[in-house]
Structures are given as C-alpha cells and as structure tokens.
C-alpha cells in the first residue's frame, strides 16, 4: 500500500520522490505493483491520478504548470470577499476544472487500482442522527462502495480546504481529520465488510507513507487567552497538520518493520503554505536533494 499526505502545492514532493524511487535499478515497477493507494487532499489527487493510469511525469507537470491556475486569485474576488473575511481565497471551480482535465469522466470503479480518499461530510442529510462525519471514498466492493462516484469529484472534495476553497458537494478537505491517511488505508484493507478475496492478512501488509514536506510550526506562550479571531488560522493549521503524527505512530506500532514513512522536514526558515505556487521551484530542488537510501533499502527488502 501507498499513502500520501495532504499539503497543497507540496504534493510535488512525494511525486518527485516516487519518480526517483522508480528510477532505481530493480524498482522500476514498484508503483505498478501497488494494490491500494490512499491519499488526502493533494495526496488524494495523486492517488486518483496514479490509479487512473496518469504517469508520475504527468503529475509532476500538473504541479509545475497548472498549480498557478488552481490557486488563481483576483482583485475582484478579494473585493467581493471583503479581503478574504467572508469568502474562500480561491474559486473551487479552478480546482474542479483541473481535476476534470486530469481524470475525465472515470468513476472510481473504472480505476485500475483500489483507492481510498478522505473527505469530510458537513451534513450527512439523514432524517435521524443528522451530523457531520468523516467520509472515506473507496472502490472496494461491498455495500458501502463508492464505485459509481466520478473520480474528479472525489478529487475536488478531498482538496476543498476550508478558507482556501468553498466546500464541494457538501464536503471539505479530508485533512481536517486525516492529513496522513495511512491508518485509514490500513483499516480499509482489514474491513470485515469487504469480500474475503479483497481483505488483506495483516501479516502480508506492506505500507509506505509519504509526507509532503513538514513545516516546523509552533505557537509561543504558555497561556494563550485567545478568542475566535486569534485562533481561526492556527486552528486550521492544527487540523490540517497537527494530527499527522498520530497515524504514523499507530501504523508503526501495528506493522513494525513492514511500515516505512518518508516525511522530510523543511528547513526552520521555510514555511510553505498550501497555495505557495512561487515556492514550487524550491520544492523541486528540495525533493531532489533528499537522501532516499533508507527508503530504497526498505523497498528492496519488502516490496
């Protein structure tokens, strides 16, 4: 299994890392051999793209040539949103257009691999127990399969980060509960509702998890007497980044050496937001400079 974190434009980092690993002698088909690929937000788009047969080179080009179109802002939009106070930073239709261009009209059932993509449902529409809840889109067979759902709509739903984009089909970014979807992917493979032939034996599971470049963040002060306005953006960052390490801990405890995490940390002076299109050249250089020797050794031993 492969799992890919969220992170906006930082998604180019795992794409490059996957390219580099595939260029290693004997590892050229490691991505093709993957049976399940999971992702959140930008990682969800990568997961859906790989499962749809989009090459890593094409996904690389998506970030380097099309990210600016996704995170395109205008003075008119800022005026309408009163300087971003009352509206999202970017038009979700930009994201929708690019996702559709990459994935077309494929449904999840038409993808060549099993996928699991996280999103958060703001209103389940139930007549009883009406609530918001986590949503795990997947194409495994069974009663709860989302096989008939269009892949590009799932891509937009998983990446609709609050304040960056409007909600989409009633969903927002899956990063509000699972920036790192590794544990979600592991749980899905063991789901008793999945037909026996599709369920994994825990001892056979091999899971590699990719981060998108961890930004060193902290909030200074021992006692923060903050209200709504002071907490709104730090809380968003906490939701989208702060819970990342929980899934890593859980998977490492359950799988031991059969789990490997590639989670590069950005330099202390680098804070790269999800929409930092101008930082893509730096991210390319950063990803190409990382030492992958431990990951290469793990893949050769376990894949």
mmCIF file of C-alpha atoms in Angstrom:
data_model
loop_
_atom_site.group_PDB
_atom_site.id
_atom_site.type_symbol
_atom_site.label_atom_id
_atom_site.label_comp_id
_atom_site.label_asym_id
_atom_site.label_seq_id
_atom_site.Cartn_x
_atom_site.Cartn_y
_atom_site.Cartn_z
ATOM 1 C CA UNK A 1 0.000 0.000 0.000
ATOM 2 C CA UNK A 2 0.985 3.584 -0.635
ATOM 3 C CA UNK A 3 -0.325 6.512 1.395
ATOM 4 C CA UNK A 4 0.179 10.191 0.506
ATOM 5 C CA UNK A 5 -0.415 13.141 2.819
ATOM 6 C CA UNK A 6 -2.146 16.400 2.079
ATOM 7 C CA UNK A 7 -0.283 19.665 1.597
ATOM 8 C CA UNK A 8 -1.400 21.607 -1.476
ATOM 9 C CA UNK A 9 1.497 22.524 -3.782
ATOM 10 C CA UNK A 10 3.813 20.494 -1.541
ATOM 11 C CA UNK A 11 2.303 17.451 -3.258
ATOM 12 C CA UNK A 12 5.084 17.788 -5.810
ATOM 13 C CA UNK A 13 7.480 16.422 -3.164
ATOM 14 C CA UNK A 14 6.026 12.867 -2.984
ATOM 15 C CA UNK A 15 5.593 12.856 -6.775
ATOM 16 C CA UNK A 16 9.326 13.513 -7.214
ATOM 17 C CA UNK A 17 10.243 11.006 -4.503
ATOM 18 C CA UNK A 18 8.149 8.343 -6.216
ATOM 19 C CA UNK A 19 9.815 9.198 -9.542
ATOM 20 C CA UNK A 20 13.270 8.905 -8.012
ATOM 21 C CA UNK A 21 12.470 5.565 -6.405
ATOM 22 C CA UNK A 22 11.100 4.208 -9.686
ATOM 23 C CA UNK A 23 14.365 5.216 -11.384
ATOM 24 C CA UNK A 24 16.383 2.958 -9.075
ATOM 25 C CA UNK A 25 17.615 -0.363 -10.557
ATOM 26 C CA UNK A 26 15.118 -3.111 -9.834
ATOM 27 C CA UNK A 27 12.406 -0.721 -8.596
ATOM 28 C CA UNK A 28 11.036 0.463 -11.921
ATOM 29 C CA UNK A 29 7.651 -1.210 -11.395
ATOM 30 C CA UNK A 30 7.194 -0.674 -7.661
ATOM 31 C CA UNK A 31 4.294 1.758 -8.159
ATOM 32 C CA UNK A 32 2.625 -0.591 -10.650
ATOM 33 C CA UNK A 33 2.816 -3.392 -8.076
ATOM 34 C CA UNK A 34 0.910 -1.326 -5.514
ATOM 35 C CA UNK A 35 -2.575 -2.723 -4.921
ATOM 36 C CA UNK A 36 -4.000 0.147 -2.848
ATOM 37 C CA UNK A 37 -3.106 3.814 -2.940
ATOM 38 C CA UNK A 38 -4.594 6.223 -0.418
ATOM 39 C CA UNK A 39 -4.475 9.981 -0.248
ATOM 40 C CA UNK A 40 -5.764 13.104 1.420
ATOM 41 C CA UNK A 41 -6.208 16.445 -0.340
ATOM 42 C CA UNK A 42 -3.306 16.872 -2.787
ATOM 43 C CA UNK A 43 -2.344 13.290 -1.929
ATOM 44 C CA UNK A 44 -5.845 12.208 -2.913
ATOM 45 C CA UNK A 45 -5.414 13.799 -6.324
ATOM 46 C CA UNK A 46 -2.106 11.965 -6.765
ATOM 47 C CA UNK A 47 -3.669 8.673 -5.640
ATOM 48 C CA UNK A 48 -6.571 9.035 -8.066
ATOM 49 C CA UNK A 49 -4.225 10.038 -10.859
ATOM 50 C CA UNK A 50 -1.950 7.029 -10.387
ATOM 51 C CA UNK A 51 -4.967 4.706 -10.184
ATOM 52 C CA UNK A 52 -6.305 6.248 -13.397
ATOM 53 C CA UNK A 53 -3.084 5.486 -15.250
ATOM 54 C CA UNK A 54 -1.704 9.030 -15.183
ATOM 55 C CA UNK A 55 2.096 8.844 -15.181
ATOM 56 C CA UNK A 56 4.229 10.396 -12.471
ATOM 57 C CA UNK A 57 5.744 12.639 -15.155
ATOM 58 C CA UNK A 58 2.277 13.946 -15.994
ATOM 59 C CA UNK A 59 1.540 14.543 -12.324
ATOM 60 C CA UNK A 60 4.831 16.420 -11.997
ATOM 61 C CA UNK A 61 3.771 18.651 -14.900
ATOM 62 C CA UNK A 62 0.404 19.196 -13.229
ATOM 63 C CA UNK A 63 2.127 20.857 -10.281
ATOM 64 C CA UNK A 64 4.726 22.800 -12.235
ATOM 65 C CA UNK A 65 2.410 24.092 -14.964
ATOM 66 C CA UNK A 66 -1.139 24.065 -13.594
ATOM 67 C CA UNK A 67 -0.902 24.853 -9.868
ATOM 68 C CA UNK A 68 -0.988 28.570 -10.644
ATOM 69 C CA UNK A 69 -4.333 28.084 -12.379
ATOM 70 C CA UNK A 70 -5.765 26.318 -9.327
ATOM 71 C CA UNK A 71 -4.566 28.986 -6.891
ATOM 72 C CA UNK A 72 -5.508 31.921 -9.079
ATOM 73 C CA UNK A 73 -6.887 34.948 -7.259
ATOM 74 C CA UNK A 74 -8.250 38.258 -8.488
ATOM 75 C CA UNK A 75 -8.769 41.745 -7.105
ATOM 76 C CA UNK A 76 -12.480 41.475 -7.909
ATOM 77 C CA UNK A 77 -12.747 38.298 -5.838
ATOM 78 C CA UNK A 78 -10.918 39.935 -2.928
ATOM 79 C CA UNK A 79 -13.246 42.923 -3.056
ATOM 80 C CA UNK A 80 -16.301 40.682 -3.134
ATOM 81 C CA UNK A 81 -14.974 38.694 -0.171
ATOM 82 C CA UNK A 82 -14.013 41.858 1.736
ATOM 83 C CA UNK A 83 -10.332 40.980 1.817
ATOM 84 C CA UNK A 84 -10.989 37.238 2.338
ATOM 85 C CA UNK A 85 -13.038 37.786 5.518
ATOM 86 C CA UNK A 86 -16.320 36.491 4.072
ATOM 87 C CA UNK A 87 -15.251 34.147 1.314
ATOM 88 C CA UNK A 88 -12.710 31.490 0.341
ATOM 89 C CA UNK A 89 -9.357 32.569 -1.053
ATOM 90 C CA UNK A 90 -9.776 30.795 -4.401
ATOM 91 C CA UNK A 91 -12.564 29.690 -6.711
ATOM 92 C CA UNK A 92 -13.237 25.964 -6.289
ATOM 93 C CA UNK A 93 -14.158 25.853 -9.991
ATOM 94 C CA UNK A 94 -10.453 26.287 -10.787
ATOM 95 C CA UNK A 95 -9.705 23.124 -8.839
ATOM 96 C CA UNK A 96 -12.668 21.333 -10.402
ATOM 97 C CA UNK A 97 -11.553 22.222 -13.921
ATOM 98 C CA UNK A 98 -8.027 20.874 -13.414
ATOM 99 C CA UNK A 99 -9.221 17.699 -11.670
ATOM 100 C CA UNK A 100 -11.634 17.016 -14.533
ATOM 101 C CA UNK A 101 -8.903 17.652 -17.093
ATOM 102 C CA UNK A 102 -6.702 15.000 -15.449
ATOM 103 C CA UNK A 103 -9.311 12.397 -14.506
ATOM 104 C CA UNK A 104 -12.036 12.935 -17.092
ATOM 105 C CA UNK A 105 -15.328 11.099 -16.603
ATOM 106 C CA UNK A 106 -13.892 7.978 -14.971
ATOM 107 C CA UNK A 107 -15.709 6.571 -11.968
ATOM 108 C CA UNK A 108 -13.827 5.070 -9.058
ATOM 109 C CA UNK A 109 -14.878 1.616 -10.268
ATOM 110 C CA UNK A 110 -13.113 2.271 -13.582
ATOM 111 C CA UNK A 111 -9.745 2.915 -11.953
ATOM 112 C CA UNK A 112 -7.069 0.234 -12.259
ATOM 113 C CA UNK A 113 -6.181 0.150 -8.548
ATOM 114 C CA UNK A 114 -8.001 0.185 -5.263
ATOM 115 C CA UNK A 115 -8.094 3.699 -3.857
ATOM 116 C CA UNK A 116 -9.078 5.296 -0.576
ATOM 117 C CA UNK A 117 -9.512 9.077 -0.450
ATOM 118 C CA UNK A 118 -10.546 11.072 2.598
ATOM 119 C CA UNK A 119 -13.028 13.946 2.786
ATOM 120 C CA UNK A 120 -15.263 15.400 5.468
ATOM 121 C CA UNK A 121 -19.038 15.437 5.011
ATOM 122 C CA UNK A 122 -20.524 18.587 6.523
ATOM 123 C CA UNK A 123 -24.090 17.200 6.549
ATOM 124 C CA UNK A 124 -24.985 13.550 6.088
ATOM 125 C CA UNK A 125 -28.588 14.530 5.279
ATOM 126 C CA UNK A 126 -30.001 11.790 7.489
ATOM 127 C CA UNK A 127 -33.547 12.076 8.817
ATOM 128 C CA UNK A 128 -32.265 10.813 12.176
ATOM 129 C CA UNK A 129 -28.798 11.326 13.654
ATOM 130 C CA UNK A 130 -28.119 14.178 11.256
ATOM 131 C CA UNK A 131 -24.473 15.160 11.690
ATOM 132 C CA UNK A 132 -21.162 15.900 10.063
ATOM 133 C CA UNK A 133 -18.748 12.981 9.750
ATOM 134 C CA UNK A 134 -15.615 11.660 8.111
ATOM 135 C CA UNK A 135 -16.022 10.240 4.617
ATOM 136 C CA UNK A 136 -13.708 7.623 3.152
ATOM 137 C CA UNK A 137 -14.294 7.313 -0.582
ATOM 138 C CA UNK A 138 -13.154 3.931 -1.905
ATOM 139 C CA UNK A 139 -13.723 1.490 -4.748
ATOM 140 C CA UNK A 140 -13.603 -1.773 -2.823
ATOM 141 C CA UNK A 141 -16.620 -3.985 -3.488
ATOM 142 C CA UNK A 142 -19.350 -4.066 -0.889
ATOM 143 C CA UNK A 143 -22.428 -2.201 0.284
ATOM 144 C CA UNK A 144 -20.553 0.991 1.082
ATOM 145 C CA UNK A 145 -18.536 1.129 -2.146
ATOM 146 C CA UNK A 146 -18.283 4.488 -3.934
ATOM 147 C CA UNK A 147 -17.505 2.833 -7.255
ATOM 148 C CA UNK A 148 -20.160 4.832 -9.129
ATOM 149 C CA UNK A 149 -18.754 8.194 -7.999
ATOM 150 C CA UNK A 150 -16.830 10.277 -10.527
ATOM 151 C CA UNK A 151 -13.149 10.352 -9.632
ATOM 152 C CA UNK A 152 -12.693 14.047 -10.382
ATOM 153 C CA UNK A 153 -15.474 14.977 -7.969
ATOM 154 C CA UNK A 154 -13.768 12.964 -5.235
ATOM 155 C CA UNK A 155 -10.513 14.785 -6.053
ATOM 156 C CA UNK A 156 -12.182 18.165 -5.561
ATOM 157 C CA UNK A 157 -13.991 17.088 -2.390
ATOM 158 C CA UNK A 158 -10.798 15.855 -0.722
ATOM 159 C CA UNK A 159 -8.904 19.048 -1.595
ATOM 160 C CA UNK A 160 -11.561 21.638 -0.698
ATOM 161 C CA UNK A 161 -9.609 23.038 2.255
ATOM 162 C CA UNK A 162 -11.601 25.460 4.436
ATOM 163 C CA UNK A 163 -10.797 29.140 3.762
ATOM 164 C CA UNK A 164 -8.857 28.170 0.632
ATOM 165 C CA UNK A 165 -11.828 26.818 -1.342
ATOM 166 C CA UNK A 166 -15.574 26.634 -0.945
ATOM 167 C CA UNK A 167 -16.993 23.297 0.134
ATOM 168 C CA UNK A 168 -17.781 20.919 -2.736
ATOM 169 C CA UNK A 169 -20.761 18.567 -2.937
ATOM 170 C CA UNK A 170 -21.093 19.222 0.801
ATOM 171 C CA UNK A 171 -17.523 18.092 1.554
ATOM 172 C CA UNK A 172 -14.363 19.789 2.756
ATOM 173 C CA UNK A 173 -10.738 18.668 2.820
ATOM 174 C CA UNK A 174 -10.147 15.274 4.434
ATOM 175 C CA UNK A 175 -7.164 16.805 6.185
ATOM 176 C CA UNK A 176 -9.455 18.103 8.922
ATOM 177 C CA UNK A 177 -9.320 14.582 10.362
ATOM 178 C CA UNK A 178 -6.647 12.650 8.418
ATOM 179 C CA UNK A 179 -3.868 14.664 6.807
ATOM 180 C CA UNK A 180 -1.925 11.406 6.874
ATOM 181 C CA UNK A 181 -4.362 8.710 5.653
ATOM 182 C CA UNK A 182 -2.084 5.745 6.384
ATOM 183 C CA UNK A 183 -4.176 4.351 9.217
ATOM 184 C CA UNK A 184 -7.371 4.813 7.209
ATOM 185 C CA UNK A 185 -5.847 2.755 4.402
ATOM 186 C CA UNK A 186 -4.723 0.021 6.789
ATOM 187 C CA UNK A 187 -8.161 -0.176 8.392
ATOM 188 C CA UNK A 188 -9.870 -0.401 5.000
ATOM 189 C CA UNK A 189 -7.839 -3.446 3.960
ATOM 190 C CA UNK A 190 -8.948 -5.239 7.142
ATOM 191 C CA UNK A 191 -12.637 -4.252 6.949
ATOM 192 C CA UNK A 192 -14.796 -7.311 7.598
ATOM 193 C CA UNK A 193 -17.463 -5.944 5.235
ATOM 194 C CA UNK A 194 -15.084 -6.271 2.278
ATOM 195 C CA UNK A 195 -15.334 -9.636 0.463
ATOM 196 C CA UNK A 196 -12.777 -12.135 1.725
ATOM 197 C CA UNK A 197 -10.792 -12.121 -1.518
ATOM 198 C CA UNK A 198 -10.211 -8.371 -1.167
ATOM 199 C CA UNK A 199 -9.259 -8.379 2.516
ATOM 200 C CA UNK A 200 -5.607 -8.405 3.442
ATOM 201 C CA UNK A 201 -3.985 -10.596 6.024
ATOM 202 C CA UNK A 202 -2.266 -8.212 8.442
ATOM 203 C CA UNK A 203 0.977 -10.161 8.189
ATOM 204 C CA UNK A 204 1.059 -9.602 4.422
ATOM 205 C CA UNK A 205 0.589 -5.826 4.529
ATOM 206 C CA UNK A 206 3.449 -3.587 3.440
ATOM 207 C CA UNK A 207 2.796 0.141 3.739
ATOM 208 C CA UNK A 208 4.891 3.091 2.615
ATOM 209 C CA UNK A 209 3.690 6.545 3.629
ATOM 210 C CA UNK A 210 4.777 9.807 2.002
ATOM 211 C CA UNK A 211 4.710 13.223 3.619
ATOM 212 C CA UNK A 212 4.713 16.420 1.604
ATOM 213 C CA UNK A 213 7.357 18.367 3.489
ATOM 214 C CA UNK A 214 6.788 19.077 7.155
ATOM 215 C CA UNK A 215 6.849 22.720 8.175
ATOM 216 C CA UNK A 216 8.208 23.428 11.640
ATOM 217 C CA UNK A 217 5.424 25.342 13.384
ATOM 218 C CA UNK A 218 4.767 26.361 16.959
ATOM 219 C CA UNK A 219 2.627 28.798 18.908
ATOM 220 C CA UNK A 220 4.687 30.643 21.503
ATOM 221 C CA UNK A 221 3.329 31.269 25.000
ATOM 222 C CA UNK A 222 2.311 29.153 27.971
ATOM 223 C CA UNK A 223 -1.141 30.678 28.346
ATOM 224 C CA UNK A 224 -2.946 31.953 25.265
ATOM 225 C CA UNK A 225 -6.065 33.881 26.168
ATOM 226 C CA UNK A 226 -7.298 33.924 22.589
ATOM 227 C CA UNK A 227 -10.761 34.187 21.119
ATOM 228 C CA UNK A 228 -12.288 33.204 17.774
ATOM 229 C CA UNK A 229 -10.319 35.610 15.610
ATOM 230 C CA UNK A 230 -6.915 34.770 17.071
ATOM 231 C CA UNK A 231 -7.470 31.005 16.869
ATOM 232 C CA UNK A 232 -9.060 30.665 13.425
ATOM 233 C CA UNK A 233 -5.916 30.250 11.290
ATOM 234 C CA UNK A 234 -3.802 28.427 13.913
ATOM 235 C CA UNK A 235 -6.718 26.019 14.415
ATOM 236 C CA UNK A 236 -6.891 25.396 10.675
ATOM 237 C CA UNK A 237 -3.176 24.602 10.612
ATOM 238 C CA UNK A 238 -3.621 22.351 13.653
ATOM 239 C CA UNK A 239 -6.372 20.421 11.894
ATOM 240 C CA UNK A 240 -4.510 20.105 8.601
ATOM 241 C CA UNK A 241 -1.019 19.411 10.008
ATOM 242 C CA UNK A 242 -1.171 18.792 13.740
ATOM 243 C CA UNK A 243 -2.694 15.298 13.725
ATOM 244 C CA UNK A 244 -0.241 13.993 11.142
ATOM 245 C CA UNK A 245 1.951 12.098 13.586
ATOM 246 C CA UNK A 246 -0.890 10.089 15.124
ATOM 247 C CA UNK A 247 -1.342 7.849 12.082
ATOM 248 C CA UNK A 248 2.433 7.376 11.878
ATOM 249 C CA UNK A 249 2.534 6.199 15.490
ATOM 250 C CA UNK A 250 -0.406 3.824 15.015
ATOM 251 C CA UNK A 251 0.918 2.258 11.818
ATOM 252 C CA UNK A 252 4.443 1.856 13.146
ATOM 253 C CA UNK A 253 3.108 0.151 16.285
ATOM 254 C CA UNK A 254 0.864 -2.224 14.320
ATOM 255 C CA UNK A 255 3.089 -3.044 11.348
ATOM 256 C CA UNK A 256 6.572 -2.583 12.753
ATOM 257 C CA UNK A 257 9.243 -3.041 10.091
ATOM 258 C CA UNK A 258 6.596 -3.631 7.431
ATOM 259 C CA UNK A 259 5.779 0.089 7.586
ATOM 260 C CA UNK A 260 8.004 2.886 6.281
ATOM 261 C CA UNK A 261 7.446 6.624 6.463
ATOM 262 C CA UNK A 262 9.124 9.194 4.213
ATOM 263 C CA UNK A 263 8.474 12.503 5.949
ATOM 264 C CA UNK A 264 11.046 15.159 5.049
ATOM 265 C CA UNK A 265 11.228 18.266 7.202
ATOM 266 C CA UNK A 266 11.631 21.667 5.619
ATOM 267 C CA UNK A 267 14.357 23.985 6.957
ATOM 268 C CA UNK A 268 13.376 26.048 10.039
ATOM 269 C CA UNK A 269 13.288 29.255 7.989
ATOM 270 C CA UNK A 270 10.921 27.790 5.376
ATOM 271 C CA UNK A 271 7.167 27.998 5.838
ATOM 272 C CA UNK A 272 5.456 26.865 2.647
ATOM 273 C CA UNK A 273 1.689 27.161 2.591
ATOM 274 C CA UNK A 274 -0.622 25.000 0.541
ATOM 275 C CA UNK A 275 -1.027 27.768 -2.033
ATOM 276 C CA UNK A 276 2.630 28.883 -2.263
ATOM 277 C CA UNK A 277 2.943 28.423 -6.020
ATOM 278 C CA UNK A 278 6.077 30.577 -6.141
ATOM 279 C CA UNK A 279 7.851 28.038 -3.932
ATOM 280 C CA UNK A 280 7.442 25.136 -6.374
ATOM 281 C CA UNK A 281 10.971 25.548 -7.833
ATOM 282 C CA UNK A 282 12.363 25.355 -4.302
ATOM 283 C CA UNK A 283 10.248 22.260 -3.552
ATOM 284 C CA UNK A 284 11.609 20.572 -6.688
ATOM 285 C CA UNK A 285 15.176 21.253 -5.548
ATOM 286 C CA UNK A 286 14.326 20.149 -2.009
ATOM 287 C CA UNK A 287 12.787 16.836 -3.123
ATOM 288 C CA UNK A 288 15.681 16.046 -5.434
ATOM 289 C CA UNK A 289 18.228 16.659 -2.666
ATOM 290 C CA UNK A 290 16.767 14.231 -0.122
ATOM 291 C CA UNK A 291 18.641 11.078 0.852
ATOM 292 C CA UNK A 292 16.455 8.099 -0.095
ATOM 293 C CA UNK A 293 18.911 5.330 0.724
ATOM 294 C CA UNK A 294 16.859 4.016 3.672
ATOM 295 C CA UNK A 295 13.675 4.025 1.606
ATOM 296 C CA UNK A 296 15.373 2.271 -1.307
ATOM 297 C CA UNK A 297 16.675 -0.428 1.041
ATOM 298 C CA UNK A 298 13.216 -0.847 2.614
ATOM 299 C CA UNK A 299 11.508 -1.211 -0.777
ATOM 300 C CA UNK A 300 14.021 -3.777 -1.949
ATOM 301 C CA UNK A 301 13.541 -5.784 1.229
ATOM 302 C CA UNK A 302 9.754 -5.539 1.473
ATOM 303 C CA UNK A 303 8.066 -4.737 -1.836
#
